[in-house]
Coordinates of C-alpha atoms and ligand atoms in Angstrom, one line a residue:
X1 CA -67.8 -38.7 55.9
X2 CA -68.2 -35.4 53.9
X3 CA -66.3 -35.4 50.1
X4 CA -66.2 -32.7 48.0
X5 CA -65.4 -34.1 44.9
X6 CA -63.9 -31.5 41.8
X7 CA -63.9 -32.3 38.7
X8 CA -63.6 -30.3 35.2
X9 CA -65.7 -32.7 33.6
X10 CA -68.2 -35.3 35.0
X11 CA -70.7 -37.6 32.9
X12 CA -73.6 -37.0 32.3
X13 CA -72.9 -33.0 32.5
X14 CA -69.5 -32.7 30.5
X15 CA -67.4 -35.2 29.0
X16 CA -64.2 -35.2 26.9
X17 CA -62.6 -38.7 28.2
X18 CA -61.9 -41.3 31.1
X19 CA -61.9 -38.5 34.0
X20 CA -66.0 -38.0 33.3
X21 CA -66.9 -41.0 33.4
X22 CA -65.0 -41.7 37.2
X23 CA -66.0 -38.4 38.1
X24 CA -69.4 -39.7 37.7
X25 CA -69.5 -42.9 38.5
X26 CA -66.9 -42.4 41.8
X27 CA -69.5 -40.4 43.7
X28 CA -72.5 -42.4 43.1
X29 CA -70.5 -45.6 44.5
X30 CA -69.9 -43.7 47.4
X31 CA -72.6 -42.3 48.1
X32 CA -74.4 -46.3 48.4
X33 CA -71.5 -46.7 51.0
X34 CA -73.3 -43.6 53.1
X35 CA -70.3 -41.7 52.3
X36 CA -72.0 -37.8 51.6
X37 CA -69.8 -37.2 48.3
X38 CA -70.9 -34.0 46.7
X39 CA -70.0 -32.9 43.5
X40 CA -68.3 -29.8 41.9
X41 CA -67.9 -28.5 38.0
X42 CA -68.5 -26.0 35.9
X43 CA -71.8 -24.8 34.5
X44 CA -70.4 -25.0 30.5
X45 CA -72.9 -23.9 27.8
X46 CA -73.5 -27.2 26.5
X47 CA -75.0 -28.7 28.9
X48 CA -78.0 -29.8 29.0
X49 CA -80.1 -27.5 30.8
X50 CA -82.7 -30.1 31.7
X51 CA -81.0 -31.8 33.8
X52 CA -80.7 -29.0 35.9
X53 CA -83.1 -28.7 39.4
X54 CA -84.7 -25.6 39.8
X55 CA -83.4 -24.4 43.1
X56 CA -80.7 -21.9 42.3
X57 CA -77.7 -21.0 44.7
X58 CA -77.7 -17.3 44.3
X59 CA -74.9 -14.8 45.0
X60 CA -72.0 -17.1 46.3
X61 CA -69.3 -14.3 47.3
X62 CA -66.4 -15.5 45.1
X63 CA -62.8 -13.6 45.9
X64 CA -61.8 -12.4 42.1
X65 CA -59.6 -10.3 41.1
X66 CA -59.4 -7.9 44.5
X67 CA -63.2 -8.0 44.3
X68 CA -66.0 -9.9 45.3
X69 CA -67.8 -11.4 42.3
X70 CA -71.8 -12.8 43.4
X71 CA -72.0 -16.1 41.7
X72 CA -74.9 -18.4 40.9
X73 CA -74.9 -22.1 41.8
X74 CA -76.8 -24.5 39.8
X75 CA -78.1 -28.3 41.2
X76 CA -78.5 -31.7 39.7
X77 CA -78.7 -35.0 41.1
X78 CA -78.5 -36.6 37.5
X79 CA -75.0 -38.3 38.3
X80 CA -76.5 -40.0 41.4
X81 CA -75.2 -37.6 43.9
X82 CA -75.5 -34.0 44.3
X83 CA -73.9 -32.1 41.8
X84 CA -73.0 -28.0 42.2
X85 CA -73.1 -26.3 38.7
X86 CA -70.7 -23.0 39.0
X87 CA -72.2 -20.5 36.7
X88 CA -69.6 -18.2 35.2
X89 CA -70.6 -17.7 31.5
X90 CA -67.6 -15.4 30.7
X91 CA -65.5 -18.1 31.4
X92 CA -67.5 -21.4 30.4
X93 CA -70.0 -20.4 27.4
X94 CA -67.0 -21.4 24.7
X95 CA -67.9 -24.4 23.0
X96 CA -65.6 -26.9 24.3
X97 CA -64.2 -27.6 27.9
X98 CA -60.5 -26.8 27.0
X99 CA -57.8 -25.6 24.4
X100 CA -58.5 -21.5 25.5
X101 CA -56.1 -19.1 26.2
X102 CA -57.3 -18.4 29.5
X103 CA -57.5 -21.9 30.6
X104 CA -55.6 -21.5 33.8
X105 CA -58.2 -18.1 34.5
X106 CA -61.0 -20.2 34.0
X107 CA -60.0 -23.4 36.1
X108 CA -58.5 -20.7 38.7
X109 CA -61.9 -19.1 38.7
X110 CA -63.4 -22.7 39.0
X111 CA -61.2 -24.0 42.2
X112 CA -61.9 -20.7 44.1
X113 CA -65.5 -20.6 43.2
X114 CA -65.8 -24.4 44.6
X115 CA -64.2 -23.2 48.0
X116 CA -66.2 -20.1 48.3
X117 CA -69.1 -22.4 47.6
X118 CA -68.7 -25.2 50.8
X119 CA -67.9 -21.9 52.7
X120 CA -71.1 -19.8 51.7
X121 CA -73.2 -23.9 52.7
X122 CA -71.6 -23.6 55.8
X123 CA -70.6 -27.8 54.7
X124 CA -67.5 -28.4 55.8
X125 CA -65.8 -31.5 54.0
X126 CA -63.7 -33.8 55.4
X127 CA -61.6 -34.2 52.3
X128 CA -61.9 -31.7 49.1
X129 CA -60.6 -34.2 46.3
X130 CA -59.7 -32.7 42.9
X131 CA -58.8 -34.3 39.7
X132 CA -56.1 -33.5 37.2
X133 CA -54.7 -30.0 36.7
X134 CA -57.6 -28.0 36.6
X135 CA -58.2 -28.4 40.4
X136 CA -54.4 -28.1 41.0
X137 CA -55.3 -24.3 42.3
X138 CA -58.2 -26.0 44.6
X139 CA -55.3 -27.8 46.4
X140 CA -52.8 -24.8 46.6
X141 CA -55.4 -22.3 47.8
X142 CA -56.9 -24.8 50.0
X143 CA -53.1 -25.0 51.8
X144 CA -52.7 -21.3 52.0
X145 CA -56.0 -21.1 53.9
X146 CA -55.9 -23.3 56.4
X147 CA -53.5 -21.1 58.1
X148 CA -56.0 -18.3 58.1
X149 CA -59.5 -19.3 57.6
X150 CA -61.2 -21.5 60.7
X151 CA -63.2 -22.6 58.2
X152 CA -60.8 -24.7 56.5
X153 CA -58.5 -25.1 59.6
X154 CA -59.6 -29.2 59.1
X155 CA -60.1 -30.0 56.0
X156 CA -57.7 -32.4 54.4
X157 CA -56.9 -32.9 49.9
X158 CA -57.0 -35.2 47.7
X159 CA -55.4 -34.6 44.5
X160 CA -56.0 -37.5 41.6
X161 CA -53.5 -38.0 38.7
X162 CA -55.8 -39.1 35.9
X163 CA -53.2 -38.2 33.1
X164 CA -50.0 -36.5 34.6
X165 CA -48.9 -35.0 30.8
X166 CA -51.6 -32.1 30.9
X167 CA -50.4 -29.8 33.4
X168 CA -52.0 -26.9 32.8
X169 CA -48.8 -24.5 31.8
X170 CA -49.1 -20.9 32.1
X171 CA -47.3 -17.7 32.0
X172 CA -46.1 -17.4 35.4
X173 CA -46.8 -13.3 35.4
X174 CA -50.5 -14.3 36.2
X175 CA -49.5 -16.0 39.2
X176 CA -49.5 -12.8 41.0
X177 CA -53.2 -11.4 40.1
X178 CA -54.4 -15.4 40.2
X179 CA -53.5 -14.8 44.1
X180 CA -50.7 -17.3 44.1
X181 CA -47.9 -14.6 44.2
X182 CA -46.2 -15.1 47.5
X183 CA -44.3 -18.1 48.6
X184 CA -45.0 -20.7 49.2
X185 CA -47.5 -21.0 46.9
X186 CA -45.7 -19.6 43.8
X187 CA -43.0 -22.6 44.9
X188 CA -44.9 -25.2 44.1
X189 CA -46.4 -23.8 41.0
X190 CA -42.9 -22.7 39.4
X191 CA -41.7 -25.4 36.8
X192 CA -39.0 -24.4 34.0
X193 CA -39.9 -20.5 34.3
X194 CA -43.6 -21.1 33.9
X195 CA -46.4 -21.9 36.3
X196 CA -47.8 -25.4 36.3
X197 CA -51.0 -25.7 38.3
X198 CA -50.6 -29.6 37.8
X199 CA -47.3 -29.3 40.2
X200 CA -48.8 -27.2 42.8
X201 CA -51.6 -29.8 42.8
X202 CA -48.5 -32.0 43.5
X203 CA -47.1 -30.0 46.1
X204 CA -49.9 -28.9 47.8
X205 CA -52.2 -31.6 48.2
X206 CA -51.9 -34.2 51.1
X207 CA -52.2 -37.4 49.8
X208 CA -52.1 -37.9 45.6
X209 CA -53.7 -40.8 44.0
X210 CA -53.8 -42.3 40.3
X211 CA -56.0 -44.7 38.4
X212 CA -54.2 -47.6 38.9
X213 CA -51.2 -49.1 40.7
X214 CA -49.0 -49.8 38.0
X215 CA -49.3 -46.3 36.4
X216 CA -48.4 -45.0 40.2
X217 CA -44.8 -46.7 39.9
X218 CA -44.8 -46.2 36.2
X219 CA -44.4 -42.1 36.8
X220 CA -42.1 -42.3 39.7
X221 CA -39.9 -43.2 36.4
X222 CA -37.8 -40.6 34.2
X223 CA -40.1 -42.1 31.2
X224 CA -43.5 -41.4 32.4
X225 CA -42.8 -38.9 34.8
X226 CA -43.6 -35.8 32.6
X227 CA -40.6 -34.2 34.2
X228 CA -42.3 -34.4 37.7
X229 CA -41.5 -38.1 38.3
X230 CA -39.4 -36.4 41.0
X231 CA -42.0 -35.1 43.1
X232 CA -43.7 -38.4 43.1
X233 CA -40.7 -40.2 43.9
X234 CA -40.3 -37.9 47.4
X235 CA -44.3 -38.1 48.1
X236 CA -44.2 -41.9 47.3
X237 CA -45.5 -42.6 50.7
X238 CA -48.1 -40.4 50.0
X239 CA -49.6 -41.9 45.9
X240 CA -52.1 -44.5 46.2
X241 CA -52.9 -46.3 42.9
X242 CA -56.7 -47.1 42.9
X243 CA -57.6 -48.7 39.6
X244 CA -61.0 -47.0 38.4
X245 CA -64.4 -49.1 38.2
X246 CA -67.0 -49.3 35.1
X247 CA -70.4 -48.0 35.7
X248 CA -72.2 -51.5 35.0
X249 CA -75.1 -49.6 35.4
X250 CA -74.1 -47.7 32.0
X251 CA -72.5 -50.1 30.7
X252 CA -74.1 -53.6 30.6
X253 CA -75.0 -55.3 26.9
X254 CA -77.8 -57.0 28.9
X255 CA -79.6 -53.9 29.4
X256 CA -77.8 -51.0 27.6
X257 CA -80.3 -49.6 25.6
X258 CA -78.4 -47.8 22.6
X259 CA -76.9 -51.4 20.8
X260 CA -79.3 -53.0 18.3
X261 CA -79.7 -56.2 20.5
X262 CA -79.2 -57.3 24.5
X263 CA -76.5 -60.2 25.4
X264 CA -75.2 -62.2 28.3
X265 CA -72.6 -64.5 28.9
X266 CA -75.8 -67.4 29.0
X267 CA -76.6 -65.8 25.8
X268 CA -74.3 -64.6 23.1
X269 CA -76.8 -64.5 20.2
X270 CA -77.5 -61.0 19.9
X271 CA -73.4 -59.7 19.4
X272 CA -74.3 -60.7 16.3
X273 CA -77.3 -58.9 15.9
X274 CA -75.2 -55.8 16.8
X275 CA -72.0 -56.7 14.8
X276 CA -74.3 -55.8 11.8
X277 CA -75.9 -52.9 13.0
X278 CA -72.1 -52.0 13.8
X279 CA -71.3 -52.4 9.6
X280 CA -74.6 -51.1 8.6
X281 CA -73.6 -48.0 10.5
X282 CA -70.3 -47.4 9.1
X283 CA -71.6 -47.9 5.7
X284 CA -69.3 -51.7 5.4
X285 CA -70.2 -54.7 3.8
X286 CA -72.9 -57.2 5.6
X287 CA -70.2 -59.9 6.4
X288 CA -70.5 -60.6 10.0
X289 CA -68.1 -63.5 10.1
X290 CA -65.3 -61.2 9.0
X291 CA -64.2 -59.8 12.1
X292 CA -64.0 -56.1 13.5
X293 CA -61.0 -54.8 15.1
X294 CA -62.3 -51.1 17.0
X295 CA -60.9 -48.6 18.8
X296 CA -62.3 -45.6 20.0
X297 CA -59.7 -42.8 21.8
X298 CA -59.1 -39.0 21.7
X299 CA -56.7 -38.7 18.4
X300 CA -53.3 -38.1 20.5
X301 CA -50.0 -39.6 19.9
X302 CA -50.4 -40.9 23.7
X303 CA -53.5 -43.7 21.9
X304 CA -50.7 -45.2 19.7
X305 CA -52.2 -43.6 16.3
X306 CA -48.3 -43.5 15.1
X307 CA -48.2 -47.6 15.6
X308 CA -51.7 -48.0 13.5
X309 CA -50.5 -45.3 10.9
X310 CA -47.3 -47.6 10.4
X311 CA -49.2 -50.7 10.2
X312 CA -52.5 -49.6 8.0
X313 CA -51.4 -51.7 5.4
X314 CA -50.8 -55.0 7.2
X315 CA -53.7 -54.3 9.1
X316 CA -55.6 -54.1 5.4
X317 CA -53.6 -57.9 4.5
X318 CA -55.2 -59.5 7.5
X319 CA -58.5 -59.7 6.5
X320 CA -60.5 -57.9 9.3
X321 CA -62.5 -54.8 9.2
X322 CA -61.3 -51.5 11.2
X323 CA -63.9 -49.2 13.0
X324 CA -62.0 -46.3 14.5
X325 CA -64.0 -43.4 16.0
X326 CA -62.4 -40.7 17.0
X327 CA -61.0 -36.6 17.8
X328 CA -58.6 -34.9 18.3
X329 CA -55.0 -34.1 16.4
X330 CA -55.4 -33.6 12.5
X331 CA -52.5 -35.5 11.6
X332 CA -54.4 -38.5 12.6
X333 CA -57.8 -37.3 11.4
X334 CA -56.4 -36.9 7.9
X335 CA -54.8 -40.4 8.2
X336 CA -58.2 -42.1 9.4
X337 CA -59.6 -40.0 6.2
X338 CA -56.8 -41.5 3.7
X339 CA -57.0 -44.6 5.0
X340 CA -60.9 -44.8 4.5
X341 CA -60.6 -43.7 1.1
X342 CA -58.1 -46.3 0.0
X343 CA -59.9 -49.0 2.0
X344 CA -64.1 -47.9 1.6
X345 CA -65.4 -51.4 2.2
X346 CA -63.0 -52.6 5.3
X347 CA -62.2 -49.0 7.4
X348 CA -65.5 -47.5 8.5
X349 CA -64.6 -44.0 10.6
X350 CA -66.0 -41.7 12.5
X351 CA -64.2 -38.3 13.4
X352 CA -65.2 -36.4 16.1
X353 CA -66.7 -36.9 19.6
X354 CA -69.5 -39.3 19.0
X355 CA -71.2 -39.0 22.6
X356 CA -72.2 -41.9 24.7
X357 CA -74.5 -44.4 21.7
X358 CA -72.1 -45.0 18.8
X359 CA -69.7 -45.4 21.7
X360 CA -71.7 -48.4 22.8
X361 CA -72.2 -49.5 19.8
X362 CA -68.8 -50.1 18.7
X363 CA -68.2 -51.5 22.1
X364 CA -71.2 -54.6 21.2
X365 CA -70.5 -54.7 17.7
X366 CA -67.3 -55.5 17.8
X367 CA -64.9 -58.8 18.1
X368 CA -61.5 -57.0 19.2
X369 CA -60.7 -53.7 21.0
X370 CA -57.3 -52.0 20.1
X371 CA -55.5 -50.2 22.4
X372 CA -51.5 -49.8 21.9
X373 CA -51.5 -46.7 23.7
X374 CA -47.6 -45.4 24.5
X375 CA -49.3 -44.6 28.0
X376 CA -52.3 -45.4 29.7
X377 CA -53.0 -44.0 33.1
X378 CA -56.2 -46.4 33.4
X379 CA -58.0 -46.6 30.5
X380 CA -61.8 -47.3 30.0
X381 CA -62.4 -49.1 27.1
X382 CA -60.7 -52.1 27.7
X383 CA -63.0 -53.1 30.5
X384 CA -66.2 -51.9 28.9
X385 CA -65.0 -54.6 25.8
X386 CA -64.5 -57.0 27.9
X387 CA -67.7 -56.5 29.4
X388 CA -69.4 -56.7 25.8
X389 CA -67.9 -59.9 24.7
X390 CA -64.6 -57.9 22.7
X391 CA -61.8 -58.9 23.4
X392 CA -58.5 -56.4 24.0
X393 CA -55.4 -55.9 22.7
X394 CA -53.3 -53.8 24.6
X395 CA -49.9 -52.2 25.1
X396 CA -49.1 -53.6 28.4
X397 CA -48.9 -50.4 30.0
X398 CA -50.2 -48.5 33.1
X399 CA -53.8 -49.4 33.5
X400 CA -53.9 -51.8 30.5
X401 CA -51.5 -54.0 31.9
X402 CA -53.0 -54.3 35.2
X403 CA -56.6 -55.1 33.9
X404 CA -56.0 -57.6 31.0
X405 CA -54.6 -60.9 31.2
X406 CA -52.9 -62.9 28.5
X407 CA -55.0 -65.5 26.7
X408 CA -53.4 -68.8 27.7
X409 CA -54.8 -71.6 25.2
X410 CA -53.2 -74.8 27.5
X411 CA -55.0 -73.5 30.4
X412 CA -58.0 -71.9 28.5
X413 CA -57.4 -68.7 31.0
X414 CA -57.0 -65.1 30.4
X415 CA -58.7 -62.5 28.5
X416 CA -57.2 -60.9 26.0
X417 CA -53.6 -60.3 24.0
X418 CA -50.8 -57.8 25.6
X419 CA -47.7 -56.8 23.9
X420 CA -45.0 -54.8 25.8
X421 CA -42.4 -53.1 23.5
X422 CA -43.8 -49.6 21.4
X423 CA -43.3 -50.8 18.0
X424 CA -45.4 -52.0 15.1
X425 CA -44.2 -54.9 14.6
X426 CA -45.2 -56.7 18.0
X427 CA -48.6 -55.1 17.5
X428 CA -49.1 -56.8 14.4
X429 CA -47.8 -60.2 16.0
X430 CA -50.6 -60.1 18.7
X431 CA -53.2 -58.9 16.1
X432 CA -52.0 -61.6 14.4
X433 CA -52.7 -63.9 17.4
X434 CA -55.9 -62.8 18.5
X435 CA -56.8 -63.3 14.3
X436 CA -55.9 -67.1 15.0
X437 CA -57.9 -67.5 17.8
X438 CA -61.0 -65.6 16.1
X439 CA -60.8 -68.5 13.9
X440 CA -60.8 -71.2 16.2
X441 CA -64.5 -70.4 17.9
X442 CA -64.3 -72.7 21.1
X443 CA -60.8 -70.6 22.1
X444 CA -62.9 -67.0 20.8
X445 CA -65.5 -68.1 23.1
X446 CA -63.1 -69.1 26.1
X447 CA -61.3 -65.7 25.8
X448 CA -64.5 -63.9 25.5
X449 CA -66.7 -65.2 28.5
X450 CA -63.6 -64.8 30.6
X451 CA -63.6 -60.8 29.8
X452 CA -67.6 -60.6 30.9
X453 CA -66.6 -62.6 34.0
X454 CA -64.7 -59.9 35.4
X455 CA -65.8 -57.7 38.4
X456 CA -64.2 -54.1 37.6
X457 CA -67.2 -52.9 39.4
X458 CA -66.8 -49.7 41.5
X459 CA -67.7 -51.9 44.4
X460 CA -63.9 -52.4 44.9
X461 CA -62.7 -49.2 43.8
X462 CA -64.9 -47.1 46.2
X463 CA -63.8 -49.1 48.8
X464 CA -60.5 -48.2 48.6
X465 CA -61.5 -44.6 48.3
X466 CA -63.2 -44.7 51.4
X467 CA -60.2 -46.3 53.0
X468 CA -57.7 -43.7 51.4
X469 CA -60.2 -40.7 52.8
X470 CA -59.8 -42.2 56.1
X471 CA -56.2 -42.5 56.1
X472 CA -56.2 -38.7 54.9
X473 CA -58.9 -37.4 57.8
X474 CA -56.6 -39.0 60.1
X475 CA -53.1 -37.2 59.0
Ligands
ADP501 P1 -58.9 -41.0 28.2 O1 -59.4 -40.6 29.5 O2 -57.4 -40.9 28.1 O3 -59.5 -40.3 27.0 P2 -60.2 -43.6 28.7 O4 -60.1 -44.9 27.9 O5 -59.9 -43.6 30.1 O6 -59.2 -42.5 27.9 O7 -61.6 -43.0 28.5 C1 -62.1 -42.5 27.2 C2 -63.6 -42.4 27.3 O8 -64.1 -41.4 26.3 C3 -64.4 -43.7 27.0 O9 -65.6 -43.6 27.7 C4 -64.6 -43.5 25.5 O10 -65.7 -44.3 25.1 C5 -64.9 -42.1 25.4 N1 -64.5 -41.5 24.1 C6 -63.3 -41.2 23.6 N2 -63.3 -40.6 22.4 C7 -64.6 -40.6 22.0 C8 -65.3 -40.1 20.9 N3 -64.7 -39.5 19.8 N4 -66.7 -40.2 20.9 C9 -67.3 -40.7 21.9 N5 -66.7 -41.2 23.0 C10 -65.4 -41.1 23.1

């Protein structure tokens, strides 16, 4: 089985959230399963040249703007499988991977590049499966040519929904020099009087997948469909919800080399050992049984920052420390700033993107992981804490709410603390909770060695992949 799997940003090349890491770690799982999975991004500016092979792809004939523009192709096999590095440096030398003008140019330049690029290798996938708005062109071109180019005549798409909000909105004037003019490919990118190349992922694409089940029904709904719930309710047949893996081989206190000390569930000792490296880090007092509530998300109203704004106070009363690392949205990296400064010795924050260590380190230094996001197509975080011994508390939502199970003290199961209505207030409650618990070690302990008992492997999740592919090969 032949994948071509797109992606705008894949670890260890480019990462700005959750899509990276399953861009990287999908591919590799696959590829143990004999599946050949190749991978497809852009050559951005900051990455790390080193990881780069030297054989060089040269002059790809790309389509562009009524020309043909040569392209280079770069190689890797740092993520596990092969990776294909489209150089393009008018379009990818910025300094970060989105937030330009010309977005939809770049990712339109991206997509076509990736097609011309199978073509020009004469490797014909089975399935090309692209991720999130970005690739929404990939899908739509791929459509239109199929009816002309032999090439493509059998090639099937996959289009994954990793958050359905970004959807990659432009002025729908480009759509005629973009090559998308005609019908029926300006159809599906048409939404409100502007072009949306998440839609004509939507539309286009022959099967549609998401990140877990529960955020699959969740958008079929007017308050999580992003005003395209309607499109997912009429391809329902067609959205699988495949719940993404960790990378244990990333992510695994017994071996992870950036936290202070190694753990396992047959030996807790050295969370400890990390808990005050954790403080030491964020300049905080050496009190290790005080306990550390974390989180670590983009800055976006979607993480819940309103709910922790509203609570900072309370938070404060309860005793614990707050790590928060973070980027994004101003509002909230001016809060995290306040907040710090009226609190120096109990809120220790970071603002920016940290890359993969302090990540980690949060993660083992921990005791509790806070996630109240509004939405949460999968989320990440909660599974790498539960792997490190740190227990979640979630917004029972999407992803969240199909990975973490309530603590239940009669029955000593469960592994962490969910509340289900948006609001401060129930936060609080379950912070409050998990607080009691913290304090009562033989419970702590319960709830934590059930988290690191979970398999949220990739094992699973490639599996179903591979399953999905063959349902999609044999539409
Ligand atoms: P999303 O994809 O919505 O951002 P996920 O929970 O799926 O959320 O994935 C977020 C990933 O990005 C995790 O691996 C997390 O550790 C990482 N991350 C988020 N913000 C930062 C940051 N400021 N510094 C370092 N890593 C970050």
């Amino acid at each position: 089985m032949r994948i071509a799997l797109l992606s705008s940003e894949v670890v260890p090349f480019a990462k700005t959230g959750g899509l990276a890491d399953v861009a990287g770690a999908l591919p590799k799982a696959l590829s143990k399963h004999g599946v050949d999975c190749r991978i497809v991004l852009p050559l951005y500016s900051q990455i790390d040249r080193s990881v780069l092979s030297d054989e060089i792809i040269e002059d790809v004939p790309v389509q562009w703007r009524g020309q043909v523009r040569p392209t280079r192709i770069f190689q890797s096999d740092a993520a596990g499988a092969p990776a294909y590095l489209i150089e393009a440096p008018d379009f990818f030398s910025a300094n970060s991977i989105y937030g330009h003008a010309n977005d939809h140019e770049r990712f339109a330049f991206f997509s076509r590049a990736a097609l011309a690029l199978v073509k020009h290798l004469d490797w014909q996938p089975d399935v090309v499966h692209g991720n999130d708005w970005p690739c929404g062109f990939a899908m739509a071109e791929l459509r239109a040519r199929r009816r002309y180019d032999e090439f493509f005549k059998n090639v099937k798409t996959l289009f994954s929904i990793h958050n359905l909000a970004y959807q990659g909105a432009f002025n729908a004037r480009d759509l005629w020099w973009l090559g998308f003019g005609e019908s029926p490919e300006k159809d599906a990118f048409m939404l409100e009087g502007n072009a949306s190349a998440l839609k004509a992922g939507l539309l286009a694409a022959d099967a549609l997948s998401t990140v877990s089940r529960r955020y699959s029904q969740e958008i079929q709904g007017s308050e999580q469909g992003a005003g395209l719930d309607w499109i997912l309710r009429a391809r329902r047949d067609r959205l699988a919800g495949i719940t993404n893996g960790v990378d244990y081989e990333l992510w695994n206190p017994e071996t992870d080399p950036y936290i202070a000390a190694n753990f396992s569930t047959a030996d807790l000792s050295g969370k400890r050992e990390c808990k005050l490296d954790l403080l030491r880090r964020f300049g905080l007092p050496q009190e290790p049984e005080r306990p550390i509530i974390a989180i670590i998300s983009r800055l976006v109203a979607q993480k819940g920052y309103d709910l922790i704004k509203q609570s900072a106070g309370a938070i404060i009363e309860t005793g614990a420390f707050f790590i928060a690392l973070g980027a994004g949205a101003k509002e909230y990296e001016d809060f995290l700033q306040r907040w710090h400064e009226s609190a120096t010795n109990r809120v220790g924050i970071y603002k920016g993107y940290a890359g993969e260590p302090l990540a980690h380190q949060i993660e083992a230094g921990a005791d509790m992981f806070l996630m109240p996001s509004y939405y949460e197509p999968c989320g990440l975080n909660q599974m790498y804490s539960m792997r490190y011994a740190t227990v979640p508390i979630v917004r029972a939502t999407g992803g969240l709410d199909d990975t973490v199970t309530d603590f239940d003290p009669e029955e000593g199961t469960g592994t962490g603390f969910r509340f289900r209505e948006y609001h401060a207030g129930p936060m609080l409650d379950k912070i409050r909770e998990a607080l009691y618990f913290y304090n009562h070690p033989d419970a702590w302990r319960k709830i934590q060695l059930n988290g690191m008992a979970m398999d949220n492997s990739w094992e699973a999740a490639a599996q179903n992949y591979i399953k999905l592919y063959e349902e999609i090969i044999a539409l």
